[in-house]
Coordinates of C-alpha atoms and ligand atoms in Angstrom, one line a residue:
M695 CA 11.6 -13.4 7.2
A696 CA 13.1 -10.2 7.7
R697 CA 10.5 -7.1 6.3
K698 CA 11.4 -5.7 3.0
K699 CA 12.3 -2.6 2.6
I700 CA 11.5 0.3 0.8
A701 CA 13.0 3.8 -0.1
L702 CA 11.2 6.5 -0.9
I703 CA 13.3 9.7 -2.4
G704 CA 11.6 12.8 -2.0
A705 CA 9.0 12.9 0.5
G706 CA 6.3 15.3 -1.6
M707 CA 2.9 14.8 -2.6
I708 CA 3.7 12.0 -4.4
G709 CA 6.6 10.7 -2.1
G710 CA 3.8 10.8 1.1
T711 CA 1.3 8.9 -0.8
L712 CA 3.5 6.3 -2.0
A713 CA 4.4 5.9 1.8
H714 CA 0.9 5.6 2.8
L715 CA 0.1 3.1 0.4
A716 CA 3.3 1.0 1.0
A717 CA 2.5 0.7 4.3
K718 CA -1.1 -0.2 4.0
K719 CA -0.1 -2.7 1.8
E720 CA 2.5 -3.8 4.3
M721 CA 5.1 -4.0 1.8
G722 CA 7.8 -3.5 4.4
D723 CA 9.3 -1.0 6.9
I724 CA 9.9 2.6 4.8
V725 CA 12.2 5.2 4.6
L726 CA 11.1 8.5 3.4
F727 CA 14.3 11.0 2.5
D728 CA 14.4 14.3 1.6
I729 CA 16.6 17.4 1.5
A730 CA 14.1 19.5 3.1
E731 CA 14.6 19.3 6.6
G732 CA 11.2 18.3 9.1
I733 CA 9.3 17.2 6.2
P734 CA 10.4 13.5 6.0
Q735 CA 10.2 13.4 9.4
G736 CA 7.1 15.1 9.9
K737 CA 5.3 12.7 7.6
A738 CA 7.0 9.6 8.4
L739 CA 5.2 10.5 11.6
D740 CA 1.5 11.5 10.8
L741 CA 1.7 8.2 8.9
A742 CA 2.8 5.9 11.7
Q743 CA 0.0 7.1 13.4
C744 CA -2.6 5.9 10.9
G745 CA -1.1 2.1 12.0
P746 CA -3.3 1.5 14.9
I747 CA -6.4 2.7 13.3
E748 CA -5.5 0.9 9.9
G749 CA -4.1 -1.9 11.6
F750 CA -0.7 -2.0 9.6
D751 CA 2.5 -3.1 10.9
A752 CA 5.2 -1.1 9.0
Q753 CA 8.1 1.0 10.5
I754 CA 8.1 4.3 8.9
K755 CA 11.5 6.8 9.3
G756 CA 11.6 10.0 7.7
T757 CA 15.6 11.3 7.1
N758 CA 17.7 13.5 5.4
D759 CA 20.5 11.1 5.4
Y760 CA 21.5 8.8 2.7
A761 CA 23.2 6.1 5.3
D762 CA 19.4 5.5 6.3
I763 CA 18.3 3.6 3.0
A764 CA 21.0 0.8 3.2
G765 CA 19.9 -2.2 2.1
A766 CA 16.6 -0.9 0.4
D767 CA 14.8 -3.6 -1.7
V768 CA 13.1 -1.1 -3.8
I769 CA 13.8 2.7 -4.2
I770 CA 11.2 5.0 -5.7
V771 CA 12.2 8.6 -6.8
T772 CA 10.3 11.6 -6.8
A773 CA 12.9 13.9 -5.9
G774 CA 12.9 17.4 -8.0
V775 CA 11.3 20.8 -8.4
P776 CA 8.3 21.2 -10.9
R777 CA 8.5 23.8 -13.3
K778 CA 7.4 27.2 -12.2
P779 CA 6.9 30.5 -13.8
G780 CA 9.5 31.8 -16.3
M781 CA 11.6 28.3 -15.7
S782 CA 12.5 27.2 -19.2
R783 CA 12.0 23.6 -20.1
D784 CA 16.2 23.6 -19.8
D785 CA 16.3 25.1 -16.9
L786 CA 13.9 22.5 -15.1
L787 CA 16.1 19.7 -16.7
G788 CA 19.7 21.5 -15.4
I789 CA 18.1 21.3 -11.7
N790 CA 16.5 18.2 -12.2
L791 CA 19.4 16.8 -13.5
S792 CA 21.8 17.9 -10.5
V793 CA 19.2 16.0 -8.6
M794 CA 19.4 13.0 -10.4
K795 CA 23.4 13.3 -9.4
A796 CA 22.8 13.6 -5.7
V797 CA 19.9 10.6 -5.5
G798 CA 22.5 8.3 -8.0
E799 CA 25.2 8.6 -5.9
G800 CA 23.1 8.4 -2.9
I801 CA 21.8 4.7 -4.3
K802 CA 25.3 3.9 -5.4
N803 CA 26.7 4.3 -2.4
H804 CA 24.2 2.6 0.1
A805 CA 21.7 0.6 -1.6
P806 CA 23.6 -0.7 -4.9
D807 CA 21.0 -3.7 -5.0
A808 CA 17.9 -2.0 -5.0
F809 CA 14.9 -2.1 -7.8
V810 CA 15.0 1.7 -8.4
I811 CA 11.8 3.0 -9.9
C812 CA 11.9 6.9 -11.2
I813 CA 9.2 9.2 -11.6
T814 CA 10.9 12.6 -11.8
N815 CA 10.2 14.4 -14.9
P816 CA 11.2 14.9 -17.8
L817 CA 10.8 10.6 -17.0
D818 CA 12.6 9.4 -19.9
A819 CA 15.5 11.8 -19.6
M820 CA 15.8 11.5 -15.6
V821 CA 15.4 7.6 -15.5
W822 CA 18.0 7.3 -18.2
A823 CA 20.5 9.9 -16.2
L824 CA 19.7 8.4 -13.0
R825 CA 20.7 5.0 -14.4
E826 CA 24.3 6.6 -15.2
F827 CA 24.6 8.3 -12.0
S828 CA 24.2 5.5 -10.0
G829 CA 25.9 3.0 -12.5
L830 CA 23.1 0.1 -11.3
P831 CA 22.4 -2.8 -14.0
H832 CA 19.9 -1.4 -16.4
N833 CA 17.6 -4.1 -15.7
K834 CA 17.3 -2.6 -12.5
V835 CA 16.5 1.0 -13.0
V836 CA 12.9 1.6 -14.8
G837 CA 10.7 4.7 -15.3
M838 CA 7.0 5.0 -14.5
A839 CA 4.9 7.0 -17.0
G840 CA 3.6 4.1 -19.3
V841 CA 1.2 2.2 -16.2
L842 CA -0.3 6.1 -15.3
D843 CA -0.7 7.1 -18.9
S844 CA -2.3 3.4 -19.3
A845 CA -4.6 4.0 -16.5
R846 CA -5.6 7.4 -17.7
F847 CA -6.9 5.8 -21.1
A848 CA -8.6 3.1 -19.4
T849 CA -10.5 5.3 -17.5
F850 CA -11.5 7.5 -20.2
L851 CA -12.3 4.3 -22.4
A852 CA -14.4 2.8 -19.2
W853 CA -16.2 5.8 -18.9
E854 CA -16.9 6.0 -22.7
F855 CA -18.3 2.4 -23.2
G856 CA -19.9 2.3 -19.9
V857 CA -17.9 -0.9 -18.5
S858 CA -16.3 -1.8 -15.4
V859 CA -12.6 -0.1 -15.0
K860 CA -11.5 -3.9 -14.3
D861 CA -12.7 -5.1 -18.0
V862 CA -10.5 -2.6 -19.7
N863 CA -7.0 -2.9 -20.8
A864 CA -5.4 -0.1 -22.7
F865 CA -1.8 0.7 -23.7
V866 CA 0.2 3.2 -24.1
L867 CA 3.6 3.4 -25.7
G868 CA 6.7 5.7 -26.0
G869 CA 7.8 8.6 -24.0
H870 CA 6.1 10.2 -20.8
G871 CA 4.7 13.9 -22.4
D872 CA 3.0 15.2 -25.3
T873 CA 4.1 12.4 -27.8
M874 CA 2.8 9.6 -26.3
V875 CA 1.1 7.0 -28.0
P876 CA -1.8 5.4 -26.8
V877 CA -2.5 2.4 -29.0
L878 CA -6.2 1.3 -29.7
E879 CA -4.8 -1.8 -31.6
Y880 CA -3.9 -3.4 -28.3
S881 CA -6.7 -1.6 -26.4
T882 CA -9.7 -4.0 -25.6
I883 CA -12.5 -4.7 -23.1
S884 CA -12.7 -8.2 -22.0
G885 CA -10.5 -9.1 -25.0
I886 CA -12.4 -7.0 -27.3
P887 CA -10.7 -4.6 -29.3
V888 CA -12.0 -1.3 -28.9
T889 CA -11.6 -1.0 -32.8
D890 CA -13.8 -3.7 -32.9
L891 CA -16.3 -2.4 -30.5
V892 CA -16.4 0.9 -32.5
K893 CA -17.3 -1.3 -36.1
M894 CA -20.4 -2.9 -33.6
G895 CA -21.4 0.9 -33.3
K896 CA -20.3 1.0 -29.5
S897 CA -18.6 4.3 -30.2
S898 CA -16.8 6.4 -33.1
T899 CA -13.4 6.9 -34.6
E900 CA -13.9 10.3 -33.6
R901 CA -14.7 9.7 -30.1
L902 CA -12.0 7.4 -29.9
N903 CA -9.1 10.0 -31.1
E904 CA -10.6 12.5 -28.6
I905 CA -10.0 10.0 -26.0
V906 CA -6.3 9.3 -27.3
A907 CA -5.8 13.2 -27.5
R908 CA -7.3 13.5 -23.6
T909 CA -5.0 10.5 -22.4
R910 CA -2.1 12.5 -24.0
S911 CA -2.4 15.7 -22.0
G912 CA -3.7 14.0 -19.1
G913 CA -1.2 15.0 -16.7
G914 CA -2.0 18.7 -17.9
E915 CA -5.8 18.7 -17.5
I916 CA -4.7 17.8 -14.0
V917 CA -2.3 20.5 -13.3
A918 CA -4.9 23.3 -14.7
L919 CA -7.3 21.9 -12.0
L920 CA -5.1 21.7 -9.1
K921 CA -2.8 25.3 -9.9
T922 CA -0.3 24.6 -7.3
G923 CA 0.7 21.3 -8.5
S924 CA 0.4 17.9 -10.6
A925 CA -1.1 14.4 -10.1
Y926 CA 0.1 12.4 -7.1
Y927 CA -2.9 9.7 -6.2
A928 CA -2.7 7.5 -9.5
P929 CA 1.6 8.1 -10.0
A930 CA 2.1 6.9 -6.9
T931 CA -0.6 3.8 -7.2
S932 CA 1.1 3.2 -10.5
A933 CA 4.5 2.9 -8.8
I934 CA 3.4 0.9 -6.5
A935 CA 2.3 -1.7 -8.9
M936 CA 5.2 -2.0 -10.5
A937 CA 7.1 -2.2 -7.0
E938 CA 4.9 -5.4 -6.1
A939 CA 5.5 -6.9 -9.2
Y940 CA 9.3 -6.8 -8.1
L941 CA 8.5 -7.9 -5.2
G942 CA 6.4 -10.7 -5.6
D943 CA 8.3 -11.4 -8.8
Q944 CA 4.6 -11.3 -10.8
K945 CA 6.3 -11.3 -14.1
R946 CA 3.7 -8.7 -15.0
I947 CA 3.6 -7.1 -18.9
L948 CA 3.7 -3.3 -17.9
P949 CA 4.5 -0.4 -20.2
C950 CA 7.3 1.2 -18.3
A951 CA 10.4 3.5 -19.5
V952 CA 13.3 0.8 -19.9
Y953 CA 16.5 0.7 -21.1
V954 CA 16.4 -0.4 -25.0
D955 CA 19.7 -2.1 -26.6
G956 CA 18.2 -3.3 -30.1
Q957 CA 14.6 -3.9 -29.4
Y958 CA 12.1 -1.8 -31.8
G959 CA 15.4 -1.3 -33.5
L960 CA 16.6 1.2 -30.6
D961 CA 19.5 1.8 -28.5
G962 CA 21.1 3.4 -25.9
L963 CA 17.8 5.3 -24.4
Y964 CA 15.0 4.5 -22.2
V965 CA 11.7 4.8 -23.6
G966 CA 8.0 3.1 -22.6
V967 CA 7.4 -0.4 -24.0
P968 CA 5.5 -2.8 -22.8
V969 CA 8.2 -5.3 -20.1
V970 CA 8.2 -8.2 -17.9
I971 CA 8.7 -7.0 -14.2
G972 CA 9.9 -9.7 -12.0
A973 CA 12.3 -10.5 -9.8
G974 CA 15.5 -9.8 -12.2
G975 CA 13.7 -6.4 -12.2
A976 CA 13.2 -5.5 -15.9
E977 CA 13.4 -9.0 -17.5
E978 CA 12.6 -8.8 -21.1
V979 CA 11.2 -6.0 -23.2
V980 CA 7.9 -7.5 -25.2
E981 CA 8.1 -6.3 -29.2
I982 CA 4.8 -5.9 -30.2
A983 CA 3.8 -5.2 -34.4
L984 CA 2.8 -1.7 -34.4
D985 CA 0.9 -0.5 -37.8
A986 CA 2.5 2.2 -39.5
E987 CA 0.9 4.7 -37.8
A988 CA 1.7 3.6 -34.4
K989 CA 5.1 3.1 -35.7
A990 CA 5.8 6.8 -37.1
N991 CA 4.0 8.1 -33.8
F992 CA 6.1 5.9 -31.9
Q993 CA 9.5 7.8 -33.7
V994 CA 8.2 11.1 -32.8
S995 CA 8.1 10.3 -29.3
V996 CA 11.4 8.5 -29.5
D997 CA 12.8 11.6 -31.3
A998 CA 11.6 14.0 -28.4
V999 CA 13.5 11.7 -26.1
K1000 CA 16.7 11.7 -27.6
E1001 CA 16.9 15.3 -28.1
L1002 CA 16.5 15.5 -24.1
L1003 CA 19.5 13.4 -23.7
V1004 CA 21.4 15.7 -26.0
A1005 CA 20.4 18.3 -23.8
C1006 CA 21.6 16.7 -20.8
R1007 CA 24.9 16.0 -22.0
A1008 CA 25.2 19.4 -23.0
I1009 CA 23.8 20.6 -19.4
D1010 CA 26.3 17.6 -17.8
G1011 CA 29.5 16.5 -19.6
S1012 CA 30.0 13.2 -17.3
L1013 CA 27.3 11.7 -19.0
Ligands
TXD1320 O1 4.3 10.0 -14.8 C1 4.6 10.3 -14.0 N1 6.3 10.1 -14.3 C2 5.0 11.6 -13.0 C3 5.6 12.3 -13.1 C4 3.5 12.0 -12.7 C5 3.1 12.9 -12.1 C6 4.4 13.8 -11.3 N2 5.8 13.6 -12.2 C7 6.9 14.1 -11.6 O2 7.0 13.5 -10.0 C8 6.6 15.8 -11.3 O3 6.7 16.5 -12.5 C9 8.0 15.7 -10.2 O4 9.0 15.7 -10.9 C10 7.7 14.5 -9.8 C11 7.6 14.6 -8.1 O5 5.8 15.1 -8.5 P1 5.5 15.5 -6.4 O6 4.1 15.9 -6.9 O7 5.6 14.4 -5.3 O8 6.6 16.5 -6.1 P2 6.4 17.5 -5.0 O9 5.5 17.5 -4.0 O10 7.5 18.9 -5.5 O11 8.0 16.9 -4.2 C12 9.4 16.6 -4.7 C13 10.0 16.7 -3.7 C14 9.8 17.6 -2.4 O12 9.7 17.3 -1.2 C15 11.4 18.4 -2.4 O13 11.9 18.6 -1.3 C16 12.6 17.0 -2.9 O14 11.5 16.3 -3.9 N3 13.6 17.4 -3.5 C17 14.3 16.0 -3.2 N4 14.7 15.2 -2.6 C18 15.8 14.3 -2.2 N5 17.3 15.0 -3.2 C19 17.1 16.2 -3.5 N6 17.9 16.6 -4.1 C20 15.4 16.6 -3.5 N7 15.7 18.0 -4.3 C21 14.1 18.5 -4.1

């Protein structure tokens, strides 16, 4: 059987890390695309030279030509610019929207059968725009945020309870940003809801609220420390888990930004909800019951995403 092909659009911090992980796991041959000349080629060469040491068989090609992504099975998109001092949120939205247009057209023309995972911020709006520009079926275009946000939540819970991260199953819903909704009721340690552990005196509601707040600002905490960029190891690992679920038809239930048409009473937008990822892409949205507080928080998050879509439409009339 021929090797799978993984195309990475954007060869920055996350793109490079994705290439390394995908090669190490021998997920397939890798194409690293960027508009910056030399960067994808240089990173590809550097990464290829890890092969003899790490013992992986994967071709890694750096390119500035969309033709090289032809036939890709999975495409992970990190292309874009970060927010710089003096740049408004709308300025950033405008720039990354035009990046999504170029990327969407590249995918449409060269790899329309791929499963596409978008990582570029503002995530829920960019994945929606990328789907619109690419014209791919909604089930083949998803956004990565919930896996990362849930991993951050799980990390903090494992620290709080002094248990292995392997036993923590934490759950975050909603858009990627300050309004995301970490759901305590569905967060468990070896199947025990963390709310029950509080009743057992293992932690307190105040501590859990602090953990929820820290999860919500988890990205910002890392940006403040790094100063020159945002997180990349865990974002890359998260997207790789989603790609593996698709390639291996694993039917994993992962929180991803997916297109909702009716589920959760929503229509026509992308937002973070649990979804089955398998060979069919985003196969089925799982509708969990939410209590009144989680429902209200989820609505705030959905409204924030909707506002971004209005802004996108105002910037690009074709949307
Ligand atoms: O949970 C999440 N979704 C996220 C999102 C978690 C962390 C970071 N998140 C976002 O991912 C972040 O806000 C950025 O929008 C993306 C990528 O982050 P990364 O740290 O990898 O950014 P870099 O290092 O700036 O890389 C971006 C690359 C860079 O090499 C540019 O030259 C390239 O994108 N770029 C393009 N490539 C292709 N095509 C176009 N048009 C283009 N424009 C810029």
